[in-house]
Amino acid sequence: MKNRTIEIMAPAGSWQSLQAAIQGGANSVYFGIEQLNMRARSSNNFTLKDLVEIAELCNKKNIKTYITLNTIIYDHDLILMKKIVDTAKQANITAIIASDQAVIGYAASVNMEVHISTQTNVTNLETIRFFSHFADVVILSRELSLLQVKEITKEIEKQQIKGPSGNLIKIEIFVHGALCMAVSGKCYMSLHTTNSSANRGACIQNCRKTYTVTDKEDGHQFDIDNEYIMSPKDLCTIGFLDQVLDSGSSILKIEGRGRSPEYVKTTTQCYREAADAYLEGTYNKEKVKGWMSRLTTVYNRGFWDGYYLGQKIGEWTGAHGSKATKKKIYLGKAKKYFTKIQVAEFDLEAQHLKEGDNILIAGKTTGIIETIVAEIRINDKQVKGVKKGDNFSIKLNHKVRPSDKLYKVINN
């Protein structure tokens, strides 16, 4: 086994996703607090009151916690920003991910660990040297090649560039998830069209739409055929994760605070397994094929390698929304769990369910449970299936809680 530690960093846009990340084997989670983060619009952000509970839950499991305080900060945000940093420190949150110098400076001044966000667009060693006075981790620009990343990590080691902790600066890179048409996410389209700034966490995703081109001379209009010309496919590096890790990166970040808990669990599991296989010397094409098959079952816009292997221009998605091979359909909610006999009771509020169906159960404390229905009972009598309005029970080896949501998973 290679003598190094690889940190899998998972997104947590909700309590369910936080539990899913833990279940998937994450070493760290990142999440937004209040409105000062880059997913203020698209995910269910946590509040200051949640920080103690998050820290206690994760610290017990030796999982690091990072707050994404990475938007542009205005003067009227400074009081809230400082309150978030102070509360995070008191709650034993691990670090703050920041891009604005006001956040970086204040967090460092109160001895709160700082990670430099990809929003700062770090692309060279001298910028890392500058930020090493404030931060222990630097998240590189997504537009760098692995050759450039490797050169940076090699020089950090050679020149012994250390952060405030006294340890060598760690390099973090994105390995999976959505990419933006703009350099490291610094997009202004949303601001121009609706006065809703992506750099303030309020992107309306103009780039994910279809467009018509107008000839200004004669007025003819043409629909852009085949591709959403500003909407990149999702980054997926699992097929060359050995090269990613050979670059010297030690923290692998999965994008997706706006995506579902099952996406978080599946992607985290796959990258954890792939990183472990790399360390054990068992990473191979056959395993990659299996991981890719699993990754396609959850939300994705199609996959490409990003710019890591030297590609100069993006690859664009050819359809709106997800290309996931599976989707979930809401069925109902859990009512009770009988621990001794391992039976869960549900109310079916929509659709129908039968033996042999694939189901998914999601909840704040439960996280994600995926299984196949082996037996269904109504009033302790076995039945082949149930319909809307039925109260029923199934055998379940995992505890569920009242109001946990039940879904059927089908091929898309």
mmCIF file of C-alpha atoms in Angstrom:
data_model
loop_
_atom_site.group_PDB
_atom_site.id
_atom_site.type_symbol
_atom_site.label_atom_id
_atom_site.label_comp_id
_atom_site.label_asym_id
_atom_site.label_seq_id
_atom_site.Cartn_x
_atom_site.Cartn_y
_atom_site.Cartn_z
ATOM 1 C CA MET A 1 0.000 0.000 0.000
ATOM 2 C CA LYS A 2 1.282 3.476 -0.914
ATOM 3 C CA ASN A 3 2.238 5.436 2.199
ATOM 4 C CA ARG A 4 -0.157 8.376 1.902
ATOM 5 C CA THR A 5 -3.630 9.510 2.872
ATOM 6 C CA ILE A 6 -6.268 10.387 0.292
ATOM 7 C CA GLU A 7 -9.182 12.485 1.508
ATOM 8 C CA ILE A 8 -12.539 12.036 -0.243
ATOM 9 C CA MET A 9 -14.517 15.252 0.211
ATOM 10 C CA ALA A 10 -18.273 15.014 -0.322
ATOM 11 C CA PRO A 11 -20.994 17.660 -0.731
ATOM 12 C CA ALA A 12 -23.720 18.077 1.890
ATOM 13 C CA GLY A 13 -26.588 20.253 0.718
ATOM 14 C CA SER A 14 -29.060 18.788 3.240
ATOM 15 C CA TRP A 15 -29.217 16.574 6.314
ATOM 16 C CA GLN A 16 -30.020 13.597 4.084
ATOM 17 C CA SER A 17 -26.984 14.284 1.925
ATOM 18 C CA LEU A 18 -24.799 14.686 5.004
ATOM 19 C CA GLN A 19 -25.805 11.223 6.194
ATOM 20 C CA ALA A 20 -25.375 9.871 2.658
ATOM 21 C CA ALA A 21 -21.821 11.235 2.538
ATOM 22 C CA ILE A 22 -21.034 9.525 5.839
ATOM 23 C CA GLN A 23 -22.527 6.264 4.584
ATOM 24 C CA GLY A 24 -20.518 6.560 1.374
ATOM 25 C CA GLY A 25 -17.220 6.706 3.238
ATOM 26 C CA ALA A 26 -16.373 10.414 3.031
ATOM 27 C CA ASN A 27 -13.377 11.688 4.977
ATOM 28 C CA SER A 28 -14.743 15.228 4.916
ATOM 29 C CA VAL A 29 -17.909 17.109 4.005
ATOM 30 C CA TYR A 30 -18.473 20.660 2.827
ATOM 31 C CA PHE A 31 -21.668 22.667 3.187
ATOM 32 C CA GLY A 32 -23.082 26.178 3.109
ATOM 33 C CA ILE A 33 -24.364 28.281 6.006
ATOM 34 C CA GLU A 34 -27.011 30.962 5.523
ATOM 35 C CA GLN A 35 -26.705 32.901 2.236
ATOM 36 C CA LEU A 36 -22.953 33.533 1.955
ATOM 37 C CA ASN A 37 -22.020 30.534 -0.178
ATOM 38 C CA MET A 38 -21.960 29.603 -3.860
ATOM 39 C CA ARG A 39 -25.037 27.355 -3.593
ATOM 40 C CA ALA A 40 -27.243 29.789 -1.689
ATOM 41 C CA ARG A 41 -30.012 29.381 -4.279
ATOM 42 C CA SER A 42 -29.692 25.755 -5.355
ATOM 43 C CA SER A 43 -29.342 23.789 -2.098
ATOM 44 C CA ASN A 44 -31.040 23.650 1.285
ATOM 45 C CA ASN A 45 -28.365 25.390 3.296
ATOM 46 C CA PHE A 46 -27.839 24.856 6.987
ATOM 47 C CA THR A 47 -28.217 27.552 9.644
ATOM 48 C CA LEU A 48 -25.914 28.685 12.419
ATOM 49 C CA LYS A 49 -28.009 26.673 14.874
ATOM 50 C CA ASP A 50 -27.127 23.479 12.978
ATOM 51 C CA LEU A 51 -23.361 23.827 13.368
ATOM 52 C CA VAL A 52 -22.984 22.185 16.774
ATOM 53 C CA GLU A 53 -25.038 19.161 15.708
ATOM 54 C CA ILE A 54 -23.114 18.829 12.427
ATOM 55 C CA ALA A 55 -19.756 19.073 14.183
ATOM 56 C CA GLU A 56 -20.699 16.579 16.901
ATOM 57 C CA LEU A 57 -22.040 14.068 14.362
ATOM 58 C CA CYS A 58 -18.985 14.277 12.116
ATOM 59 C CA ASN A 59 -16.326 14.570 14.813
ATOM 60 C CA LYS A 60 -17.556 11.335 16.402
ATOM 61 C CA LYS A 61 -16.897 9.615 13.076
ATOM 62 C CA ASN A 62 -13.566 11.400 12.492
ATOM 63 C CA ILE A 63 -14.968 13.276 9.497
ATOM 64 C CA LYS A 64 -13.734 16.797 8.808
ATOM 65 C CA THR A 65 -16.235 19.610 8.310
ATOM 66 C CA TYR A 66 -15.769 22.563 5.967
ATOM 67 C CA ILE A 67 -18.010 25.614 5.619
ATOM 68 C CA THR A 68 -18.154 27.161 2.145
ATOM 69 C CA LEU A 69 -18.025 30.867 2.939
ATOM 70 C CA ASN A 70 -16.812 31.574 -0.582
ATOM 71 C CA THR A 71 -18.983 34.258 -2.176
ATOM 72 C CA ILE A 72 -18.109 37.868 -2.911
ATOM 73 C CA ILE A 73 -18.578 39.778 0.358
ATOM 74 C CA TYR A 74 -20.079 43.275 0.553
ATOM 75 C CA ASP A 75 -19.761 45.644 3.509
ATOM 76 C CA HIS A 76 -23.236 44.787 4.742
ATOM 77 C CA ASP A 77 -22.205 41.081 4.847
ATOM 78 C CA LEU A 78 -19.270 41.580 7.217
ATOM 79 C CA ILE A 79 -21.213 41.217 10.464
ATOM 80 C CA LEU A 80 -22.834 37.948 9.324
ATOM 81 C CA MET A 81 -19.531 36.679 7.914
ATOM 82 C CA LYS A 82 -17.750 37.229 11.224
ATOM 83 C CA LYS A 83 -20.623 35.636 13.131
ATOM 84 C CA ILE A 84 -20.429 32.527 10.932
ATOM 85 C CA VAL A 85 -16.667 32.223 11.414
ATOM 86 C CA ASP A 86 -16.909 32.762 15.185
ATOM 87 C CA THR A 87 -19.770 30.278 15.554
ATOM 88 C CA ALA A 88 -17.929 27.711 13.407
ATOM 89 C CA LYS A 89 -14.834 27.983 15.594
ATOM 90 C CA GLN A 90 -16.876 27.604 18.793
ATOM 91 C CA ALA A 91 -18.668 24.574 17.333
ATOM 92 C CA ASN A 92 -15.366 22.862 16.376
ATOM 93 C CA ILE A 93 -15.951 23.019 12.623
ATOM 94 C CA THR A 94 -12.684 22.060 10.911
ATOM 95 C CA ALA A 95 -12.180 24.877 8.406
ATOM 96 C CA ILE A 96 -13.615 27.713 6.322
ATOM 97 C CA ILE A 97 -13.421 27.612 2.514
ATOM 98 C CA ALA A 98 -13.011 31.215 1.375
ATOM 99 C CA SER A 99 -12.222 33.363 -1.652
ATOM 100 C CA ASP A 100 -12.816 36.919 -0.450
ATOM 101 C CA GLN A 101 -9.838 38.509 1.317
ATOM 102 C CA ALA A 102 -12.113 39.781 4.086
ATOM 103 C CA VAL A 103 -13.087 36.220 4.991
ATOM 104 C CA ILE A 104 -9.557 34.862 4.583
ATOM 105 C CA GLY A 105 -8.100 37.618 6.757
ATOM 106 C CA TYR A 106 -10.706 37.429 9.502
ATOM 107 C CA ALA A 107 -10.694 33.630 9.756
ATOM 108 C CA ALA A 108 -6.899 33.608 9.951
ATOM 109 C CA SER A 109 -6.958 36.347 12.610
ATOM 110 C CA VAL A 110 -9.056 34.174 14.936
ATOM 111 C CA ASN A 111 -6.977 31.067 14.202
ATOM 112 C CA MET A 112 -9.700 29.355 12.193
ATOM 113 C CA GLU A 113 -8.271 27.000 9.570
ATOM 114 C CA VAL A 114 -8.680 28.413 6.058
ATOM 115 C CA HIS A 115 -8.914 26.656 2.678
ATOM 116 C CA ILE A 116 -8.547 28.791 -0.458
ATOM 117 C CA SER A 117 -11.567 28.320 -2.747
ATOM 118 C CA THR A 118 -11.315 27.525 -6.450
ATOM 119 C CA GLN A 119 -13.105 30.887 -6.888
ATOM 120 C CA THR A 120 -9.738 32.589 -6.354
ATOM 121 C CA ASN A 121 -8.501 30.871 -9.546
ATOM 122 C CA VAL A 122 -5.133 29.710 -8.202
ATOM 123 C CA THR A 123 -2.988 28.566 -11.141
ATOM 124 C CA ASN A 124 0.643 28.959 -10.061
ATOM 125 C CA LEU A 125 3.154 28.371 -7.295
ATOM 126 C CA GLU A 126 3.703 32.007 -6.364
ATOM 127 C CA THR A 127 -0.013 32.486 -5.634
ATOM 128 C CA ILE A 128 0.138 29.420 -3.399
ATOM 129 C CA ARG A 129 3.156 30.880 -1.648
ATOM 130 C CA PHE A 130 1.186 34.085 -1.001
ATOM 131 C CA PHE A 131 -1.847 32.241 0.399
ATOM 132 C CA SER A 132 0.367 29.982 2.536
ATOM 133 C CA HIS A 133 0.482 32.835 5.072
ATOM 134 C CA PHE A 134 -3.252 32.294 5.669
ATOM 135 C CA ALA A 135 -4.243 28.793 4.550
ATOM 136 C CA ASP A 136 -3.226 25.137 4.860
ATOM 137 C CA VAL A 137 -5.172 23.916 1.795
ATOM 138 C CA VAL A 138 -5.435 25.417 -1.690
ATOM 139 C CA ILE A 139 -8.115 24.328 -4.162
ATOM 140 C CA LEU A 140 -6.641 24.765 -7.625
ATOM 141 C CA SER A 141 -8.366 26.199 -10.678
ATOM 142 C CA ARG A 142 -10.337 23.570 -12.594
ATOM 143 C CA GLU A 143 -8.678 24.590 -15.850
ATOM 144 C CA LEU A 144 -5.203 23.257 -14.994
ATOM 145 C CA SER A 145 -3.817 20.084 -16.540
ATOM 146 C CA LEU A 146 -2.515 17.254 -14.349
ATOM 147 C CA LEU A 147 1.006 18.066 -15.574
ATOM 148 C CA GLN A 148 0.620 21.583 -14.174
ATOM 149 C CA VAL A 149 -0.822 20.237 -10.919
ATOM 150 C CA LYS A 150 2.067 17.791 -10.566
ATOM 151 C CA GLU A 151 4.623 20.551 -11.101
ATOM 152 C CA ILE A 152 2.981 22.623 -8.352
ATOM 153 C CA THR A 153 2.866 19.775 -5.817
ATOM 154 C CA LYS A 154 6.467 18.828 -6.626
ATOM 155 C CA GLU A 155 7.664 22.390 -5.960
ATOM 156 C CA ILE A 156 5.630 22.643 -2.734
ATOM 157 C CA GLU A 157 7.534 19.593 -1.504
ATOM 158 C CA LYS A 158 10.877 20.750 -2.867
ATOM 159 C CA GLN A 159 10.605 24.292 -1.512
ATOM 160 C CA GLN A 160 8.866 23.185 1.707
ATOM 161 C CA ILE A 161 6.001 25.666 1.379
ATOM 162 C CA LYS A 162 4.022 25.383 4.601
ATOM 163 C CA GLY A 163 0.791 26.829 5.929
ATOM 164 C CA PRO A 164 0.012 28.333 9.358
ATOM 165 C CA SER A 165 -0.196 24.845 10.888
ATOM 166 C CA GLY A 166 3.438 24.211 10.019
ATOM 167 C CA ASN A 167 2.512 21.414 7.609
ATOM 168 C CA LEU A 168 3.127 21.433 3.867
ATOM 169 C CA ILE A 169 0.353 23.054 1.847
ATOM 170 C CA LYS A 170 -2.150 20.452 0.671
ATOM 171 C CA ILE A 171 -3.594 20.602 -2.834
ATOM 172 C CA GLU A 172 -7.263 19.895 -3.429
ATOM 173 C CA ILE A 173 -8.839 19.398 -6.855
ATOM 174 C CA PHE A 174 -12.312 18.678 -8.175
ATOM 175 C CA VAL A 175 -12.728 15.122 -9.457
ATOM 176 C CA HIS A 176 -16.426 14.772 -10.228
ATOM 177 C CA GLY A 177 -19.563 16.793 -10.914
ATOM 178 C CA ALA A 178 -20.845 19.879 -12.677
ATOM 179 C CA LEU A 179 -18.555 22.280 -14.482
ATOM 180 C CA CYS A 180 -19.309 25.882 -15.434
ATOM 181 C CA MET A 181 -18.595 27.487 -18.802
ATOM 182 C CA ALA A 182 -16.723 30.271 -16.968
ATOM 183 C CA VAL A 183 -13.178 30.082 -15.626
ATOM 184 C CA SER A 184 -13.372 28.369 -12.222
ATOM 185 C CA GLY A 185 -17.034 29.340 -11.938
ATOM 186 C CA LYS A 186 -16.529 33.126 -12.233
ATOM 187 C CA CYS A 187 -19.621 33.661 -14.400
ATOM 188 C CA TYR A 188 -21.491 36.933 -14.920
ATOM 189 C CA MET A 189 -24.298 35.867 -17.282
ATOM 190 C CA SER A 190 -26.881 35.516 -14.554
ATOM 191 C CA LEU A 191 -25.991 38.958 -13.200
ATOM 192 C CA HIS A 192 -26.293 40.580 -16.625
ATOM 193 C CA THR A 193 -29.656 39.018 -17.492
ATOM 194 C CA THR A 194 -31.528 39.019 -14.166
ATOM 195 C CA ASN A 195 -29.328 40.967 -11.722
ATOM 196 C CA SER A 196 -28.877 37.677 -9.871
ATOM 197 C CA SER A 197 -25.170 37.106 -9.281
ATOM 198 C CA ALA A 198 -23.658 33.648 -9.573
ATOM 199 C CA ASN A 199 -20.743 34.956 -7.542
ATOM 200 C CA ARG A 200 -23.162 35.682 -4.710
ATOM 201 C CA GLY A 201 -24.580 32.150 -4.835
ATOM 202 C CA ALA A 202 -27.698 33.081 -6.888
ATOM 203 C CA CYS A 203 -26.966 31.690 -10.363
ATOM 204 C CA ILE A 204 -30.072 31.015 -12.486
ATOM 205 C CA GLN A 205 -28.040 28.765 -14.830
ATOM 206 C CA ASN A 206 -28.439 30.606 -18.132
ATOM 207 C CA CYS A 207 -25.826 28.268 -19.593
ATOM 208 C CA ARG A 208 -28.070 25.213 -19.179
ATOM 209 C CA LYS A 209 -30.713 26.587 -21.599
ATOM 210 C CA THR A 210 -31.229 26.361 -25.366
ATOM 211 C CA TYR A 211 -30.667 29.425 -27.531
ATOM 212 C CA THR A 212 -31.672 30.811 -30.914
ATOM 213 C CA VAL A 213 -29.127 32.747 -32.990
ATOM 214 C CA THR A 214 -30.397 35.778 -34.939
ATOM 215 C CA ASP A 215 -28.734 37.073 -38.127
ATOM 216 C CA LYS A 216 -28.692 40.843 -37.519
ATOM 217 C CA GLU A 217 -28.543 41.668 -41.252
ATOM 218 C CA ASP A 218 -31.637 39.838 -42.483
ATOM 219 C CA GLY A 219 -33.382 38.792 -39.247
ATOM 220 C CA HIS A 220 -33.261 35.038 -39.929
ATOM 221 C CA GLN A 221 -33.159 32.934 -36.785
ATOM 222 C CA PHE A 222 -31.524 29.567 -36.270
ATOM 223 C CA ASP A 223 -31.884 27.163 -33.373
ATOM 224 C CA ILE A 224 -28.533 25.850 -32.160
ATOM 225 C CA ASP A 225 -28.694 22.186 -33.104
ATOM 226 C CA ASN A 226 -27.532 19.168 -31.100
ATOM 227 C CA GLU A 227 -25.696 20.857 -28.253
ATOM 228 C CA TYR A 228 -26.353 23.152 -25.327
ATOM 229 C CA ILE A 229 -23.389 25.257 -26.413
ATOM 230 C CA MET A 230 -22.614 26.728 -22.977
ATOM 231 C CA SER A 231 -23.523 23.741 -20.788
ATOM 232 C CA PRO A 232 -20.524 21.444 -20.166
ATOM 233 C CA LYS A 233 -20.870 17.758 -19.498
ATOM 234 C CA ASP A 234 -20.064 16.689 -15.951
ATOM 235 C CA LEU A 235 -16.476 16.098 -14.926
ATOM 236 C CA CYS A 236 -15.629 12.450 -14.241
ATOM 237 C CA THR A 237 -12.059 11.416 -13.414
ATOM 238 C CA ILE A 238 -12.587 7.907 -12.084
ATOM 239 C CA GLY A 239 -11.265 6.430 -15.343
ATOM 240 C CA PHE A 240 -7.880 8.080 -14.818
ATOM 241 C CA LEU A 241 -7.886 8.530 -11.060
ATOM 242 C CA ASP A 242 -4.448 6.920 -10.885
ATOM 243 C CA GLN A 243 -3.079 9.856 -12.909
ATOM 244 C CA VAL A 244 -4.999 12.320 -10.706
ATOM 245 C CA LEU A 245 -3.405 10.850 -7.601
ATOM 246 C CA ASP A 246 0.023 10.615 -9.226
ATOM 247 C CA SER A 247 -0.197 14.419 -9.624
ATOM 248 C CA GLY A 248 0.259 14.765 -5.866
ATOM 249 C CA SER A 249 -3.257 15.956 -5.033
ATOM 250 C CA SER A 250 -4.314 14.696 -1.624
ATOM 251 C CA ILE A 251 -7.916 15.958 -1.361
ATOM 252 C CA LEU A 252 -10.463 14.858 -3.980
ATOM 253 C CA LYS A 253 -13.556 17.036 -4.107
ATOM 254 C CA ILE A 254 -16.923 15.834 -5.424
ATOM 255 C CA GLU A 255 -19.252 18.608 -6.635
ATOM 256 C CA GLY A 256 -22.968 18.400 -5.915
ATOM 257 C CA ARG A 257 -24.501 20.336 -3.012
ATOM 258 C CA GLY A 258 -27.579 20.862 -5.161
ATOM 259 C CA ARG A 259 -27.921 17.189 -6.052
ATOM 260 C CA SER A 260 -29.743 14.294 -4.398
ATOM 261 C CA PRO A 261 -28.606 12.202 -1.413
ATOM 262 C CA GLU A 262 -28.330 9.081 -3.581
ATOM 263 C CA TYR A 263 -25.986 10.988 -5.908
ATOM 264 C CA VAL A 264 -23.831 11.902 -2.914
ATOM 265 C CA LYS A 265 -23.736 8.353 -1.568
ATOM 266 C CA THR A 266 -23.012 6.694 -4.921
ATOM 267 C CA THR A 267 -20.290 9.112 -6.045
ATOM 268 C CA THR A 268 -18.621 9.106 -2.635
ATOM 269 C CA GLN A 269 -18.607 5.302 -2.506
ATOM 270 C CA CYS A 270 -17.165 4.970 -6.006
ATOM 271 C CA TYR A 271 -14.337 7.446 -5.463
ATOM 272 C CA ARG A 272 -13.552 6.041 -2.010
ATOM 273 C CA GLU A 273 -13.278 2.560 -3.506
ATOM 274 C CA ALA A 274 -11.187 3.826 -6.421
ATOM 275 C CA ALA A 275 -8.776 5.714 -4.149
ATOM 276 C CA ASP A 276 -8.409 2.674 -1.905
ATOM 277 C CA ALA A 277 -7.768 0.480 -4.956
ATOM 278 C CA TYR A 278 -5.024 2.898 -6.034
ATOM 279 C CA LEU A 279 -3.388 2.686 -2.605
ATOM 280 C CA GLU A 280 -3.633 -1.105 -2.616
ATOM 281 C CA GLY A 281 -2.320 -1.460 -6.187
ATOM 282 C CA THR A 282 -5.580 -3.024 -7.447
ATOM 283 C CA TYR A 283 -6.920 -0.104 -9.527
ATOM 284 C CA ASN A 284 -7.687 -1.502 -13.005
ATOM 285 C CA LYS A 285 -9.908 -1.128 -16.093
ATOM 286 C CA GLU A 286 -12.388 -3.772 -14.967
ATOM 287 C CA LYS A 287 -13.060 -1.943 -11.696
ATOM 288 C CA VAL A 288 -13.325 1.363 -13.549
ATOM 289 C CA LYS A 289 -16.030 -0.170 -15.740
ATOM 290 C CA GLY A 290 -18.038 -1.101 -12.647
ATOM 291 C CA TRP A 291 -17.647 2.328 -11.048
ATOM 292 C CA MET A 292 -18.675 4.060 -14.275
ATOM 293 C CA SER A 293 -21.782 1.895 -14.488
ATOM 294 C CA ARG A 294 -22.795 2.928 -10.967
ATOM 295 C CA LEU A 295 -22.031 6.610 -11.556
ATOM 296 C CA THR A 296 -24.335 6.697 -14.580
ATOM 297 C CA THR A 297 -27.293 5.625 -12.425
ATOM 298 C CA VAL A 298 -27.380 8.983 -10.600
ATOM 299 C CA TYR A 299 -27.718 12.544 -11.860
ATOM 300 C CA ASN A 300 -25.285 13.469 -14.625
ATOM 301 C CA ARG A 301 -25.184 15.531 -17.804
ATOM 302 C CA GLY A 302 -22.933 13.038 -19.535
ATOM 303 C CA PHE A 303 -19.268 12.731 -18.650
ATOM 304 C CA TRP A 304 -15.938 14.094 -19.888
ATOM 305 C CA ASP A 305 -12.391 14.369 -18.571
ATOM 306 C CA GLY A 306 -12.320 18.125 -18.022
ATOM 307 C CA TYR A 307 -9.053 19.877 -18.795
ATOM 308 C CA TYR A 308 -6.845 17.580 -16.728
ATOM 309 C CA LEU A 309 -5.466 15.575 -19.664
ATOM 310 C CA GLY A 310 -4.642 18.664 -21.697
ATOM 311 C CA GLN A 311 -7.918 19.279 -23.540
ATOM 312 C CA LYS A 312 -8.244 22.946 -24.545
ATOM 313 C CA ILE A 313 -11.976 23.208 -25.243
ATOM 314 C CA GLY A 314 -14.981 21.922 -23.332
ATOM 315 C CA GLU A 315 -17.404 19.144 -24.234
ATOM 316 C CA TRP A 316 -21.033 20.208 -24.203
ATOM 317 C CA THR A 317 -24.117 18.306 -23.192
ATOM 318 C CA GLY A 318 -26.610 17.469 -25.929
ATOM 319 C CA ALA A 319 -29.782 17.443 -23.831
ATOM 320 C CA HIS A 320 -31.421 19.271 -20.951
ATOM 321 C CA GLY A 321 -31.239 17.792 -17.489
ATOM 322 C CA SER A 322 -29.920 14.452 -16.303
ATOM 323 C CA LYS A 323 -28.772 11.459 -18.323
ATOM 324 C CA ALA A 324 -29.002 9.152 -15.302
ATOM 325 C CA THR A 325 -29.943 5.588 -16.199
ATOM 326 C CA LYS A 326 -32.215 5.334 -13.150
ATOM 327 C CA LYS A 327 -34.747 7.637 -11.505
ATOM 328 C CA LYS A 328 -36.817 7.607 -8.328
ATOM 329 C CA ILE A 329 -40.593 7.977 -7.973
ATOM 330 C CA TYR A 330 -42.115 9.186 -4.708
ATOM 331 C CA LEU A 331 -44.382 6.629 -3.010
ATOM 332 C CA GLY A 332 -45.006 7.679 0.587
ATOM 333 C CA LYS A 333 -43.636 7.978 4.121
ATOM 334 C CA ALA A 334 -42.504 5.700 6.912
ATOM 335 C CA LYS A 335 -44.738 5.471 9.999
ATOM 336 C CA LYS A 336 -42.928 3.144 12.375
ATOM 337 C CA TYR A 337 -40.059 0.694 12.696
ATOM 338 C CA PHE A 338 -40.266 -2.464 14.795
ATOM 339 C CA THR A 339 -36.689 -3.116 15.853
ATOM 340 C CA LYS A 340 -37.079 -6.623 17.292
ATOM 341 C CA ILE A 341 -38.630 -8.102 14.159
ATOM 342 C CA GLN A 342 -36.922 -5.665 11.719
ATOM 343 C CA VAL A 343 -40.117 -4.569 10.021
ATOM 344 C CA ALA A 344 -40.935 -1.104 8.683
ATOM 345 C CA GLU A 345 -44.455 0.281 8.278
ATOM 346 C CA PHE A 346 -45.340 2.753 5.523
ATOM 347 C CA ASP A 347 -48.280 4.708 4.138
ATOM 348 C CA LEU A 348 -48.438 4.585 0.337
ATOM 349 C CA GLU A 349 -49.448 8.077 -0.794
ATOM 350 C CA ALA A 350 -48.903 7.662 -4.531
ATOM 351 C CA GLN A 351 -48.298 5.101 -7.274
ATOM 352 C CA HIS A 352 -48.068 1.379 -6.468
ATOM 353 C CA LEU A 353 -45.480 -1.072 -5.177
ATOM 354 C CA LYS A 354 -44.971 -4.806 -5.658
ATOM 355 C CA GLU A 355 -42.591 -7.568 -4.616
ATOM 356 C CA GLY A 356 -39.283 -7.390 -6.441
ATOM 357 C CA ASP A 357 -39.334 -3.596 -6.852
ATOM 358 C CA ASN A 358 -36.217 -1.582 -6.086
ATOM 359 C CA ILE A 359 -36.819 1.028 -3.387
ATOM 360 C CA LEU A 360 -34.940 3.905 -1.805
ATOM 361 C CA ILE A 361 -35.643 5.393 1.624
ATOM 362 C CA ALA A 362 -34.270 8.802 2.618
ATOM 363 C CA GLY A 363 -34.306 10.703 5.903
ATOM 364 C CA LYS A 364 -32.390 13.237 7.976
ATOM 365 C CA THR A 365 -30.991 10.647 10.385
ATOM 366 C CA THR A 366 -31.509 7.575 8.220
ATOM 367 C CA GLY A 367 -29.526 8.852 5.270
ATOM 368 C CA ILE A 368 -30.043 6.576 2.253
ATOM 369 C CA ILE A 369 -31.265 2.964 2.250
ATOM 370 C CA GLU A 370 -31.459 1.087 -1.060
ATOM 371 C CA THR A 371 -32.935 -2.404 -1.230
ATOM 372 C CA ILE A 372 -35.300 -4.774 -3.055
ATOM 373 C CA VAL A 373 -38.774 -5.510 -1.701
ATOM 374 C CA ALA A 374 -38.802 -9.198 -0.792
ATOM 375 C CA GLU A 375 -42.188 -9.412 0.926
ATOM 376 C CA ILE A 376 -45.139 -7.071 1.511
ATOM 377 C CA ARG A 377 -47.788 -7.445 4.202
ATOM 378 C CA ILE A 378 -51.098 -5.726 4.972
ATOM 379 C CA ASN A 379 -52.581 -6.503 8.393
ATOM 380 C CA ASP A 380 -49.945 -9.257 8.691
ATOM 381 C CA LYS A 381 -51.191 -10.975 5.521
ATOM 382 C CA GLN A 382 -48.750 -11.375 2.650
ATOM 383 C CA VAL A 383 -49.758 -9.624 -0.584
ATOM 384 C CA LYS A 384 -48.120 -9.328 -3.998
ATOM 385 C CA GLY A 385 -48.499 -5.568 -4.181
ATOM 386 C CA VAL A 386 -50.033 -2.421 -2.687
ATOM 387 C CA LYS A 387 -51.684 0.682 -4.129
ATOM 388 C CA LYS A 388 -52.205 4.318 -3.191
ATOM 389 C CA GLY A 389 -53.880 4.634 0.221
ATOM 390 C CA ASP A 390 -52.624 1.307 1.583
ATOM 391 C CA ASN A 391 -50.853 0.960 4.923
ATOM 392 C CA PHE A 392 -48.309 -1.847 4.626
ATOM 393 C CA SER A 393 -45.118 -3.298 6.076
ATOM 394 C CA ILE A 394 -41.930 -4.809 4.694
ATOM 395 C CA LYS A 395 -38.908 -6.554 6.166
ATOM 396 C CA LEU A 396 -36.021 -4.108 6.480
ATOM 397 C CA ASN A 397 -32.627 -4.665 8.069
ATOM 398 C CA HIS A 398 -32.046 -0.952 8.568
ATOM 399 C CA LYS A 399 -33.934 1.286 10.994
ATOM 400 C CA VAL A 400 -36.190 3.978 9.502
ATOM 401 C CA ARG A 401 -37.821 6.942 11.223
ATOM 402 C CA PRO A 402 -41.323 8.434 10.981
ATOM 403 C CA SER A 403 -41.661 10.691 7.912
ATOM 404 C CA ASP A 404 -38.674 9.150 6.105
ATOM 405 C CA LYS A 405 -39.553 9.283 2.418
ATOM 406 C CA LEU A 406 -40.068 6.137 0.349
ATOM 407 C CA TYR A 407 -39.279 5.994 -3.372
ATOM 408 C CA LYS A 408 -39.403 3.357 -6.097
ATOM 409 C CA VAL A 409 -36.295 3.256 -8.297
ATOM 410 C CA ILE A 410 -36.855 2.462 -11.973
ATOM 411 C CA ASN A 411 -34.841 2.496 -15.183
ATOM 412 C CA ASN A 412 -34.892 5.860 -16.904
#
